[in-house]
Structure formats: structure tokens, C-alpha cells
């Protein structure tokens, strides 16, 4: 079977570890967000949502025409699936657009107890070929999140042979284990990675040590000197910003950004960039070009070095983290705009990181609107002039060079 593919605008799907991040992601252009509930997910340390928060998130998303998906992608052991039927039924009642599931037991429970709630296959299920997609289609699933190990050529072939929706990761962390199925954390910290407790053992620093006596530790590689680590199990992050045409032309329906535990600075920046890139391509595919400012923008948020993962080649040692960092983000998030007075040109700001008078700062907002200015003066909540804003979440006011809007962000070079 060969299917005709038409150019279709992909969904920009952003992570939302909290209600604040959900609203930020949608405000900055995400067409959909994925969140976690209080159970059945793989991010136990993320700010997972209560049912009340989910309902508020869905209501907010509806005003923007956006969707909310819930990740329930844990691998269940005996007893873990207890209560899942009621959980999925509640999600359906709230108006969740789909659940992301990997375990066949949870898929069966969802289909039986909450019929009509769409199910997407999680990347944890390692879907890498068209036969797998067709199998899950017969089970009633409408979308499959492909394994991160799938190449661009394989996506093209899959797309030609099935009409199942394809979701693919396009930015964020890469797992060193196949499709995230890892037991390092289980062995090394007694935290089950596949039931939400991953301690990220692959990100730890490793060396070979001589330990002849209790309490002594001498590196066999550096003769006891402290140097950059020589061993690594840690992959660099993925970024596909320079390959938007390939993803769209090969029929990827949803562009997934990793990072439910990342900051609102990260979520707003990455969603903003990919929204801009997708809109630019769809507006004029024949004359599209990836702008350097988009690439530079992504480097303003905290992340590891970047590569294209498995899309074009098997990653080499260059796609692993070891030794000295080759590139480091140089900006930090310092605040967000709460209000703006048109008459005075003064903005009310909530501080997120230390900054002071004379600092060069950058404002940015949805739609890729940016401008720089120097902080000339600022006042605290009592109206007193202050030289610095050292206290986290403090409220202050300051004149700004251009009009801003609530939700705009502020950052500066470290």
C-alpha cells in the first residue's frame, strides 16, 4: 500500500510540567501540550497535575484552540494499574484530548473503561516500523510517538504505507537507553526509571578509581588530579530546527519538544522558535530558509550540546557528553512582565534571577518579538528606588524602551 502524502501543517507539541508552564507554552505558540497526572506517568518529580489543575488547563487551552494530552506511559507491575479505569474516565470527563500510553494493560483498561478517549502510543513502546503502527491502529490507536531511534528515511517509508498519525521528537534530551527503557537507576539508586523514578544515572560523572583504603579515592586516569571526565553514558540533546522541511515533507504530524521538568524560560523560548519556523515554512515552502536568529535563540536557554540524534546517522562519540563543554548557553532568565502602563511606559515585573541597574537585558514575547535595553532605574513595591533586585519572585517596576505585554519574558547574559 502506498499512500499519497499532502503537505500538512504539523502540530507544535510542548511539555508542561506545571499549570504555569502549560499556560506559558500555549501563550508562546504551542498547538498542544502534554502533562502528567498524579499517577501512571514517568516524571514523578515533575509538578504533576491534579484533576482540578487539569480542568483549568483544558479551559485555558480551549480559549486558544489548543489541546492537552496526558502522559500515562509507565510500565505497570502487579498492582500498579489499580484505579486506572477511574483515572482515564475522569480524564475523558475533564476534556483531555488524548492519553499517551505504552503498557498494553493500560491501553486495554483505557479503551474498555473510558471509550472515546483517544489513545496515543508512547515512545516507550519503541515503535520503529510500519507493521507496528498498523498493529496499534487495529487496536484503536490513532497516533504513534515514534521511537527516537527511527531515521528520517524510515519515517518517509512509514508515512508512505500508513495513515496513522506520526508524532516525533524534534528537540530536547536524548536517553542513552533504547527508547528510554533503562534499569541503571533501578540498580544504582533503587529508583524505578520505568515507573517514574529515574535518577538519571547516565548523567553522572564516571571514572576508574584505585581505592586501597577506606575513604581514599585516586583516579587511575589522572593520577589523582581533578580533570574533565574521560567516560560518559550521557547523550547530547536533540535539535531539528535546521531540518523543518524534512520533517514536514515526510509527513510528521506532531513535533514533540521534550522537557516537562524544564523552566518557563525554556518552554517559552523553544515553543516560540518552532512555532515561528513552522509558520514560516507553511507560508512559503519554496522559499523557506532556516534563519540563524532561530538557532541563536535556542542557545539562550539551558541545554546540553545539540545534534540531530538518529535522524541522519548513528550517533558517534561526538554526540556524547564528556570532557570540556564545547558550547555553553550564556543567557539566564531574570523576570517576567506582569503588567504594562501605556501612559507612563512603566512595566511591572516579577523577578526570577538577580539583576541590577546598568545591566543590559533583553525582552522577548510571543511571535518572536525582541528588544534590548539598559536598566536605568527601578523601584520596589513601596515605590523606593533600588539598585538591584536580589530577592526571588520580588515585584518591581521599571521604565521600558518599548511596549510590553503580560507574559513577556526578560533575560540577560550571564
Short mmCIF file of C-alpha atoms in Angstrom, two decimals:
data_model
loop_
_atom_site.label_atom_id
_atom_site.label_comp_id
_atom_site.label_asym_id
_atom_site.label_seq_id
_atom_site.Cartn_x
_atom_site.Cartn_y
_atom_site.Cartn_z
CA UNK A 1 0.00 0.00 0.00
CA UNK A 2 1.28 3.44 -0.94
CA UNK A 3 -0.47 6.49 0.43
CA UNK A 4 -0.43 9.91 -1.15
CA UNK A 5 1.07 12.48 1.19
CA UNK A 6 -0.05 16.09 1.20
CA UNK A 7 1.76 18.98 2.80
CA UNK A 8 0.14 19.37 6.20
CA UNK A 9 0.91 21.82 8.97
CA UNK A 10 2.33 19.86 11.91
CA UNK A 11 1.29 20.37 15.50
CA UNK A 12 3.87 22.01 17.77
CA UNK A 13 3.63 19.96 20.97
CA UNK A 14 5.30 21.39 24.07
CA UNK A 15 5.99 19.95 27.54
CA UNK A 16 4.12 21.32 30.55
CA UNK A 17 5.26 20.11 33.95
CA UNK A 18 3.03 22.59 35.80
CA UNK A 19 -0.05 24.69 35.15
CA UNK A 20 2.16 27.77 34.79
CA UNK A 21 4.23 26.01 32.13
CA UNK A 22 1.08 24.86 30.33
CA UNK A 23 -0.18 28.43 30.04
CA UNK A 24 3.27 29.69 29.04
CA UNK A 25 3.70 27.06 26.30
CA UNK A 26 0.31 27.81 24.75
CA UNK A 27 0.80 31.57 25.09
CA UNK A 28 4.08 31.20 23.16
CA UNK A 29 2.56 29.27 20.28
CA UNK A 30 2.24 25.61 21.18
CA UNK A 31 -0.70 23.93 19.43
CA UNK A 32 -0.81 21.29 22.15
CA UNK A 33 0.86 20.42 25.44
CA UNK A 34 1.47 17.15 27.26
CA UNK A 35 1.25 16.90 31.02
CA UNK A 36 1.35 14.26 33.75
CA UNK A 37 -1.25 13.31 36.31
CA UNK A 38 -0.74 12.16 39.87
CA UNK A 39 -0.30 8.56 38.71
CA UNK A 40 0.76 6.30 35.83
CA UNK A 41 3.41 8.67 34.40
CA UNK A 42 7.21 8.67 34.11
CA UNK A 43 8.06 12.00 35.76
CA UNK A 44 7.33 11.60 39.46
CA UNK A 45 9.43 14.70 40.25
CA UNK A 46 7.66 16.96 37.76
CA UNK A 47 4.90 19.23 39.05
CA UNK A 48 2.19 16.74 38.09
CA UNK A 49 -1.41 17.88 37.74
CA UNK A 50 -4.38 17.29 39.99
CA UNK A 51 -7.75 16.82 38.28
CA UNK A 52 -8.67 20.40 39.23
CA UNK A 53 -5.48 21.74 37.60
CA UNK A 54 -6.14 19.63 34.51
CA UNK A 55 -9.61 21.14 34.21
CA UNK A 56 -8.17 24.66 34.48
CA UNK A 57 -5.51 23.79 31.92
CA UNK A 58 -8.07 22.41 29.47
CA UNK A 59 -10.24 25.51 29.87
CA UNK A 60 -7.23 27.74 29.18
CA UNK A 61 -6.18 25.65 26.17
CA UNK A 62 -9.69 25.79 24.74
CA UNK A 63 -9.56 29.58 24.60
CA UNK A 64 -6.52 29.27 22.29
CA UNK A 65 -7.82 26.31 20.30
CA UNK A 66 -5.03 24.17 21.78
CA UNK A 67 -5.08 20.58 23.05
CA UNK A 68 -3.96 18.93 26.28
CA UNK A 69 -2.59 15.38 26.35
CA UNK A 70 -1.84 13.36 29.49
CA UNK A 71 1.17 11.04 29.65
CA UNK A 72 0.29 7.77 31.41
CA UNK A 73 3.25 5.88 29.99
CA UNK A 74 4.62 3.90 32.92
CA UNK A 75 5.37 0.18 32.72
CA UNK A 76 2.97 -1.37 35.21
CA UNK A 77 3.99 -4.07 37.66
CA UNK A 78 1.46 -6.18 39.51
CA UNK A 79 -0.95 -3.86 41.28
CA UNK A 80 0.22 -0.65 39.56
CA UNK A 81 -2.83 -0.47 37.30
CA UNK A 82 -5.27 -0.34 40.20
CA UNK A 83 -7.64 2.59 39.74
CA UNK A 84 -6.56 3.26 36.16
CA UNK A 85 -10.06 2.87 34.78
CA UNK A 86 -11.44 5.60 37.02
CA UNK A 87 -8.40 7.76 36.21
CA UNK A 88 -8.96 7.53 32.43
CA UNK A 89 -12.69 8.06 32.81
CA UNK A 90 -12.04 11.26 34.77
CA UNK A 91 -9.66 12.48 32.05
CA UNK A 92 -12.38 11.96 29.46
CA UNK A 93 -14.86 13.92 31.58
CA UNK A 94 -12.39 16.79 32.01
CA UNK A 95 -11.92 17.05 28.25
CA UNK A 96 -8.36 15.79 27.84
CA UNK A 97 -7.68 15.42 24.10
CA UNK A 98 -5.72 12.14 24.35
CA UNK A 99 -3.65 9.96 26.67
CA UNK A 100 -0.11 8.82 25.87
CA UNK A 101 0.33 5.19 26.94
CA UNK A 102 2.93 2.45 26.44
CA UNK A 103 1.74 -0.50 28.54
CA UNK A 104 -0.82 -2.78 26.77
CA UNK A 105 -2.59 -3.31 30.09
CA UNK A 106 -3.25 0.42 30.49
CA UNK A 107 -4.25 0.69 26.82
CA UNK A 108 -6.82 -2.07 27.31
CA UNK A 109 -8.14 -0.51 30.51
CA UNK A 110 -8.47 2.91 28.88
CA UNK A 111 -10.26 1.54 25.81
CA UNK A 112 -12.65 -0.51 27.97
CA UNK A 113 -13.37 1.88 30.83
CA UNK A 114 -13.14 5.25 29.02
CA UNK A 115 -14.28 4.56 25.46
CA UNK A 116 -13.95 7.57 23.21
CA UNK A 117 -10.84 8.91 24.93
CA UNK A 118 -8.17 8.90 22.16
CA UNK A 119 -5.01 6.89 22.88
CA UNK A 120 -1.53 7.72 21.57
CA UNK A 121 1.26 5.16 21.78
CA UNK A 122 4.20 6.41 23.85
CA UNK A 123 7.76 6.43 22.54
CA UNK A 124 8.48 3.99 25.39
CA UNK A 125 6.81 1.30 23.27
CA UNK A 126 9.63 1.53 20.69
CA UNK A 127 7.56 1.79 17.50
CA UNK A 128 10.06 1.69 14.64
CA UNK A 129 8.26 0.20 11.63
CA UNK A 130 5.03 0.37 9.68
CA UNK A 131 3.85 -3.07 10.79
CA UNK A 132 3.92 -1.89 14.41
CA UNK A 133 1.91 1.22 13.56
CA UNK A 134 -0.66 -0.86 11.70
CA UNK A 135 -0.93 -3.25 14.65
CA UNK A 136 -1.75 -0.42 17.03
CA UNK A 137 -4.15 1.09 14.51
CA UNK A 138 -6.13 -2.15 14.62
CA UNK A 139 -6.16 -1.85 18.42
CA UNK A 140 -7.86 1.52 18.07
CA UNK A 141 -4.93 3.92 18.49
CA UNK A 142 -4.91 6.96 16.24
CA UNK A 143 -1.35 8.21 16.83
CA UNK A 144 2.06 6.70 17.49
CA UNK A 145 5.01 8.55 19.04
CA UNK A 146 7.93 7.05 17.16
CA UNK A 147 11.00 5.73 18.94
CA UNK A 148 13.84 8.24 18.96
CA UNK A 149 15.98 5.69 17.12
CA UNK A 150 13.95 5.97 13.88
CA UNK A 151 15.78 7.64 10.97
CA UNK A 152 14.38 10.22 8.57
CA UNK A 153 14.49 7.69 5.75
CA UNK A 154 12.46 5.25 7.83
CA UNK A 155 9.90 7.95 8.63
CA UNK A 156 9.49 8.61 4.90
CA UNK A 157 8.90 4.91 4.26
CA UNK A 158 6.48 4.56 7.17
CA UNK A 159 4.50 7.59 6.07
CA UNK A 160 4.01 6.17 2.58
CA UNK A 161 2.45 2.99 3.95
CA UNK A 162 0.15 4.03 6.79
CA UNK A 163 -2.26 6.82 7.68
CA UNK A 164 -1.64 6.52 11.41
CA UNK A 165 -0.66 9.91 12.84
CA UNK A 166 3.08 10.20 13.43
CA UNK A 167 4.49 12.13 16.38
CA UNK A 168 8.26 12.57 16.57
CA UNK A 169 10.65 14.26 18.99
CA UNK A 170 12.30 17.30 17.47
CA UNK A 171 14.03 18.98 20.44
CA UNK A 172 15.29 18.11 23.91
CA UNK A 173 17.05 15.43 25.90
CA UNK A 174 18.04 12.08 24.42
CA UNK A 175 18.04 8.91 26.52
CA UNK A 176 21.14 6.72 26.33
CA UNK A 177 18.98 3.58 26.54
CA UNK A 178 16.73 2.26 23.78
CA UNK A 179 13.55 4.32 23.81
CA UNK A 180 14.08 5.21 27.43
CA UNK A 181 13.79 1.65 28.73
CA UNK A 182 16.58 1.67 31.29
CA UNK A 183 17.39 -0.14 34.54
CA UNK A 184 20.53 1.81 35.56
CA UNK A 185 18.51 3.85 38.02
CA UNK A 186 16.93 0.72 39.48
CA UNK A 187 20.32 -0.85 40.18
CA UNK A 188 22.23 2.24 41.26
CA UNK A 189 19.69 4.20 43.32
CA UNK A 190 16.75 1.79 43.76
CA UNK A 191 14.51 4.17 41.80
CA UNK A 192 12.48 2.56 39.02
CA UNK A 193 13.02 4.53 35.82
CA UNK A 194 10.06 2.93 34.09
CA UNK A 195 7.66 3.71 36.92
CA UNK A 196 8.52 7.40 37.22
CA UNK A 197 11.57 7.43 39.46
CA UNK A 198 14.58 7.79 37.13
CA UNK A 199 17.61 9.24 38.94
CA UNK A 200 19.39 9.95 35.63
CA UNK A 201 22.34 7.68 36.42
CA UNK A 202 23.58 8.10 32.86
CA UNK A 203 24.19 11.81 33.56
CA UNK A 204 26.52 11.13 36.50
CA UNK A 205 30.28 11.55 36.14
CA UNK A 206 32.29 8.32 35.89
CA UNK A 207 35.95 7.38 36.23
CA UNK A 208 38.16 4.42 37.16
CA UNK A 209 39.44 4.62 40.74
CA UNK A 210 42.01 2.95 42.91
CA UNK A 211 40.59 2.66 46.44
CA UNK A 212 43.18 0.80 48.54
CA UNK A 213 41.93 2.11 51.87
CA UNK A 214 38.58 3.18 53.25
CA UNK A 215 37.83 6.77 52.32
CA UNK A 216 40.63 7.05 49.75
CA UNK A 217 39.91 7.53 46.08
CA UNK A 218 42.51 8.04 43.38
CA UNK A 219 41.72 8.26 39.69
CA UNK A 220 43.64 5.75 37.61
CA UNK A 221 43.24 8.04 34.61
CA UNK A 222 44.58 11.28 36.06
CA UNK A 223 46.84 10.13 38.90
CA UNK A 224 44.61 11.78 41.41
CA UNK A 225 44.32 15.11 39.60
CA UNK A 226 40.83 16.53 39.00
CA UNK A 227 40.19 16.80 35.28
CA UNK A 228 37.24 16.61 32.91
CA UNK A 229 35.71 13.15 32.94
CA UNK A 230 37.04 10.64 30.42
CA UNK A 231 33.99 8.37 30.41
CA UNK A 232 30.39 9.08 29.50
CA UNK A 233 27.00 7.45 29.22
CA UNK A 234 25.32 10.79 28.57
CA UNK A 235 23.97 11.85 25.18
CA UNK A 236 23.81 15.40 23.90
CA UNK A 237 20.38 16.92 23.30
CA UNK A 238 18.46 16.87 20.02
CA UNK A 239 17.61 19.87 17.87
CA UNK A 240 15.90 19.67 14.47
CA UNK A 241 15.43 23.40 13.90
CA UNK A 242 17.59 23.25 10.76
CA UNK A 243 15.57 20.38 9.28
CA UNK A 244 11.95 21.51 9.45
CA UNK A 245 11.31 20.85 5.71
CA UNK A 246 12.40 17.20 6.00
CA UNK A 247 10.06 16.59 8.93
CA UNK A 248 7.05 18.21 7.26
CA UNK A 249 7.62 16.75 3.80
CA UNK A 250 7.94 13.28 5.27
CA UNK A 251 4.58 13.57 6.97
CA UNK A 252 5.32 14.08 10.67
CA UNK A 253 2.00 15.20 12.18
CA UNK A 254 3.25 16.38 15.56
CA UNK A 255 6.58 17.99 16.52
CA UNK A 256 7.28 16.95 20.10
CA UNK A 257 9.52 19.00 22.38
CA UNK A 258 10.98 17.14 25.37
CA UNK A 259 11.22 18.71 28.81
CA UNK A 260 8.37 18.57 31.34
CA UNK A 261 10.87 19.44 34.07
CA UNK A 262 12.35 22.43 32.22
CA UNK A 263 11.69 26.08 33.17
CA UNK A 264 9.15 28.51 31.72
CA UNK A 265 12.14 30.26 30.11
CA UNK A 266 12.97 27.06 28.24
CA UNK A 267 9.38 26.22 27.32
CA UNK A 268 8.57 29.73 26.08
CA UNK A 269 11.76 30.04 24.03
CA UNK A 270 11.65 26.64 22.33
CA UNK A 271 7.91 26.75 21.60
CA UNK A 272 8.32 30.27 20.20
CA UNK A 273 11.15 29.24 17.87
CA UNK A 274 9.50 26.12 16.44
CA UNK A 275 6.16 27.91 16.04
CA UNK A 276 7.95 30.61 14.03
CA UNK A 277 9.82 28.07 11.90
CA UNK A 278 6.72 26.01 11.12
CA UNK A 279 4.66 29.09 10.27
CA UNK A 280 7.43 30.40 8.01
CA UNK A 281 7.70 27.13 6.12
CA UNK A 282 3.96 26.71 5.66
CA UNK A 283 3.62 30.30 4.44
CA UNK A 284 6.13 29.77 1.60
CA UNK A 285 7.67 26.29 1.32
CA UNK A 286 9.53 27.08 -1.91
CA UNK A 287 11.48 29.98 -0.42
CA UNK A 288 11.86 28.80 3.16
CA UNK A 289 15.21 29.09 4.92
CA UNK A 290 16.21 28.41 8.50
CA UNK A 291 17.23 31.74 10.00
CA UNK A 292 20.37 31.94 12.11
CA UNK A 293 18.48 34.00 14.68
CA UNK A 294 16.28 30.98 15.40
CA UNK A 295 19.33 28.81 16.06
CA UNK A 296 20.88 31.54 18.21
CA UNK A 297 17.63 31.88 20.15
CA UNK A 298 17.67 28.21 21.13
CA UNK A 299 21.15 28.70 22.57
CA UNK A 300 19.81 31.29 25.00
CA UNK A 301 18.24 28.60 27.17
CA UNK A 302 19.91 26.00 29.37
CA UNK A 303 20.63 22.78 27.50
CA UNK A 304 23.41 20.40 26.58
CA UNK A 305 25.17 20.44 23.24
CA UNK A 306 22.93 19.69 20.26
CA UNK A 307 22.74 17.14 17.45
CA UNK A 308 20.16 15.57 15.15
CA UNK A 309 20.10 12.29 17.09
CA UNK A 310 19.41 9.24 14.91
CA UNK A 311 17.62 11.09 12.11
CA UNK A 312 20.52 11.16 9.65
CA UNK A 313 23.20 8.88 11.08
CA UNK A 314 24.08 6.68 14.02
CA UNK A 315 25.42 9.00 16.74
CA UNK A 316 29.17 8.83 17.30
CA UNK A 317 31.35 9.89 20.23
CA UNK A 318 30.71 13.48 19.10
CA UNK A 319 27.10 13.06 20.21
CA UNK A 320 28.13 12.08 23.75
CA UNK A 321 28.95 14.38 26.66
CA UNK A 322 32.44 14.07 28.08
CA UNK A 323 35.41 16.34 28.64
CA UNK A 324 35.06 20.11 28.43
CA UNK A 325 31.80 21.63 27.22
CA UNK A 326 32.05 22.62 23.56
CA UNK A 327 29.28 25.21 23.74
CA UNK A 328 27.53 26.74 26.72
CA UNK A 329 24.36 28.88 26.82
CA UNK A 330 25.27 32.37 28.03
CA UNK A 331 21.87 33.82 28.97
CA UNK A 332 19.85 33.48 32.14
CA UNK A 333 16.16 34.10 32.80
CA UNK A 334 15.68 37.10 35.11
CA UNK A 335 12.00 38.02 35.07
CA UNK A 336 8.54 38.15 33.55
CA UNK A 337 6.21 41.03 32.78
CA UNK A 338 3.04 41.17 34.88
CA UNK A 339 1.62 44.46 33.61
CA UNK A 340 2.41 47.50 31.47
CA UNK A 341 1.20 51.10 31.76
CA UNK A 342 0.80 52.67 28.31
CA UNK A 343 0.64 56.17 29.75
CA UNK A 344 3.95 56.02 31.62
CA UNK A 345 5.82 53.29 29.74
CA UNK A 346 6.46 51.51 33.03
CA UNK A 347 6.30 47.73 33.35
CA UNK A 348 5.55 45.70 36.47
CA UNK A 349 7.94 42.74 36.68
CA UNK A 350 8.27 39.60 38.77
CA UNK A 351 11.95 38.87 39.35
CA UNK A 352 13.24 35.32 38.74
CA UNK A 353 17.02 35.86 38.98
CA UNK A 354 19.29 38.61 40.29
CA UNK A 355 19.82 41.70 38.14
CA UNK A 356 20.68 45.36 38.77
CA UNK A 357 20.79 48.89 37.39
CA UNK A 358 23.13 49.25 34.37
CA UNK A 359 22.59 45.63 33.30
CA UNK A 360 21.93 45.02 29.61
CA UNK A 361 18.74 42.99 29.36
CA UNK A 362 16.55 41.52 26.62
CA UNK A 363 12.75 41.40 26.49
CA UNK A 364 11.00 38.80 24.33
CA UNK A 365 7.43 37.74 23.76
CA UNK A 366 5.22 35.51 21.59
CA UNK A 367 5.67 35.91 17.84
CA UNK A 368 9.43 36.37 18.13
CA UNK A 369 9.26 39.98 19.33
CA UNK A 370 12.55 41.08 20.91
CA UNK A 371 14.33 44.22 22.04
CA UNK A 372 17.32 45.10 24.22
CA UNK A 373 17.75 47.89 26.72
CA UNK A 374 19.83 49.02 29.67
CA UNK A 375 18.27 49.09 33.13
CA UNK A 376 18.41 52.79 34.06
CA UNK A 377 16.20 52.82 37.14
CA UNK A 378 13.78 50.55 39.01
CA UNK A 379 11.54 50.71 42.06
CA UNK A 380 10.33 48.20 44.63
CA UNK A 381 6.68 47.69 45.63
CA UNK A 382 6.88 50.64 48.05
CA UNK A 383 7.97 52.92 45.21
CA UNK A 384 11.52 53.23 46.53
CA UNK A 385 14.39 53.42 44.06
CA UNK A 386 16.56 50.28 44.18
CA UNK A 387 19.94 49.46 42.64
CA UNK A 388 19.40 45.72 42.41
CA UNK A 389 16.71 43.04 42.52
CA UNK A 390 18.24 40.23 44.61
CA UNK A 391 15.16 38.50 46.03
CA UNK A 392 13.47 35.70 44.07
CA UNK A 393 9.90 36.47 42.96
CA UNK A 394 10.04 40.08 44.20
CA UNK A 395 7.76 42.55 42.40
CA UNK A 396 9.30 45.70 40.94
CA UNK A 397 8.62 48.36 38.33
CA UNK A 398 10.85 49.95 35.71
CA UNK A 399 10.52 52.03 32.53
CA UNK A 400 10.90 50.03 29.33
CA UNK A 401 12.09 51.13 25.89
CA UNK A 402 9.15 49.62 24.01
CA UNK A 403 5.62 48.49 24.92
CA UNK A 404 5.44 45.04 26.50
CA UNK A 405 2.62 42.68 27.45
CA UNK A 406 1.87 40.43 30.42
CA UNK A 407 3.66 37.13 29.85
CA UNK A 408 6.67 38.66 28.10
CA UNK A 409 9.98 37.38 29.47
CA UNK A 410 13.28 39.04 30.36
CA UNK A 411 16.81 37.62 30.30
CA UNK A 412 20.41 38.80 30.34
CA UNK A 413 23.84 37.44 29.57
CA UNK A 414 25.41 35.54 32.46
#
